[in-house]
Amino acid sequence: MLIFDLLKMALRSLIANKLRTFLTALGIIIGVASVISMISIGEGARQETLSTISKFGTNLISVRPGEKKSRHVR
């Protein structure tokens, strides 16, 4: 019976503090939606990058010149 009483007391508290309950639920919803959105955007970018790289094929090598790192030494 103790668990039932605790649940009843918690429900009464939620009903008594409607604004706080609403704001807390809204914060949780926004947080979860943000995390899901960021994961989706990251996964989409990863797939797009892999797709672009795979279009080049396997027989392509790109060579670029490096950066000079001399400090005005002749």
Tab-separated table of C-alpha atoms in Angstrom:
chain	number	residue	atom	x	y	z
A	1	MET	CA	0.000	0.000	0.000
A	2	LEU	CA	2.931	2.339	0.521
A	3	ILE	CA	3.702	2.636	-3.193
A	4	PHE	CA	0.056	3.365	-3.994
A	5	ASP	CA	0.005	6.127	-1.370
A	6	LEU	CA	3.202	7.632	-2.761
A	7	LEU	CA	1.796	7.655	-6.292
A	8	LYS	CA	-1.416	9.274	-5.071
A	9	MET	CA	0.566	11.962	-3.248
A	10	ALA	CA	2.726	12.604	-6.334
A	11	LEU	CA	-0.353	12.933	-8.542
A	12	ARG	CA	-1.906	15.419	-6.120
A	13	SER	CA	1.305	17.441	-6.184
A	14	LEU	CA	1.316	17.480	-9.987
A	15	ILE	CA	-2.297	18.642	-10.097
A	16	ALA	CA	-1.688	21.319	-7.459
A	17	ASN	CA	1.300	22.755	-9.371
A	18	LYS	CA	-0.032	22.770	-12.929
A	19	LEU	CA	2.241	25.513	-14.273
A	20	ARG	CA	5.388	23.933	-12.854
A	21	THR	CA	4.312	20.537	-14.199
A	22	PHE	CA	3.634	22.005	-17.648
A	23	LEU	CA	6.957	23.873	-17.790
A	24	THR	CA	8.887	20.796	-16.664
A	25	ALA	CA	7.202	18.598	-19.271
A	26	LEU	CA	7.797	21.258	-21.942
A	27	GLY	CA	11.486	21.433	-21.030
A	28	ILE	CA	11.850	17.672	-21.267
A	29	ILE	CA	10.062	17.598	-24.637
A	30	ILE	CA	12.246	20.388	-26.045
A	31	GLY	CA	15.408	18.715	-24.745
A	32	VAL	CA	14.569	15.327	-26.230
A	33	ALA	CA	13.575	16.915	-29.552
A	34	SER	CA	16.868	18.837	-29.633
A	35	VAL	CA	18.949	15.725	-29.045
A	36	ILE	CA	17.041	13.775	-31.702
A	37	SER	CA	17.429	16.653	-34.179
A	38	MET	CA	21.185	16.954	-33.601
A	39	ILE	CA	21.690	13.212	-34.020
A	40	SER	CA	19.612	13.230	-37.220
A	41	ILE	CA	21.505	16.192	-38.679
A	42	GLY	CA	24.847	14.575	-37.850
A	43	GLU	CA	23.845	11.254	-39.381
A	44	GLY	CA	22.521	12.962	-42.516
A	45	ALA	CA	25.761	14.920	-42.920
A	46	ARG	CA	27.794	11.732	-42.458
A	47	GLN	CA	25.778	9.879	-45.092
A	48	GLU	CA	26.016	12.807	-47.527
A	49	THR	CA	29.791	12.975	-47.061
A	50	LEU	CA	30.186	9.236	-47.606
A	51	SER	CA	27.975	9.427	-50.695
A	52	THR	CA	30.037	12.278	-52.147
A	53	ILE	CA	33.311	10.476	-51.470
A	54	SER	CA	32.052	7.216	-52.960
A	55	LYS	CA	31.147	9.017	-56.223
A	56	PHE	CA	34.847	9.651	-56.847
A	57	GLY	CA	35.546	5.937	-57.129
A	58	THR	CA	38.444	3.904	-55.820
A	59	ASN	CA	41.102	4.862	-58.372
A	60	LEU	CA	41.460	8.564	-57.536
A	61	ILE	CA	44.341	10.094	-55.617
A	62	SER	CA	44.500	13.767	-54.765
A	63	VAL	CA	47.858	15.365	-53.947
A	64	ARG	CA	48.007	18.883	-52.580
A	65	PRO	CA	51.071	20.938	-51.750
A	66	GLY	CA	51.953	21.318	-48.120
A	67	GLU	CA	52.426	24.540	-46.235
A	68	LYS	CA	55.870	26.122	-45.917
A	69	LYS	CA	56.880	26.313	-42.302
A	70	SER	CA	60.176	28.159	-42.528
A	71	ARG	CA	60.557	31.068	-40.161
A	72	HIS	CA	62.311	33.515	-42.459
A	73	VAL	CA	65.444	31.379	-42.528
A	74	ARG	CA	67.420	31.502	-45.786
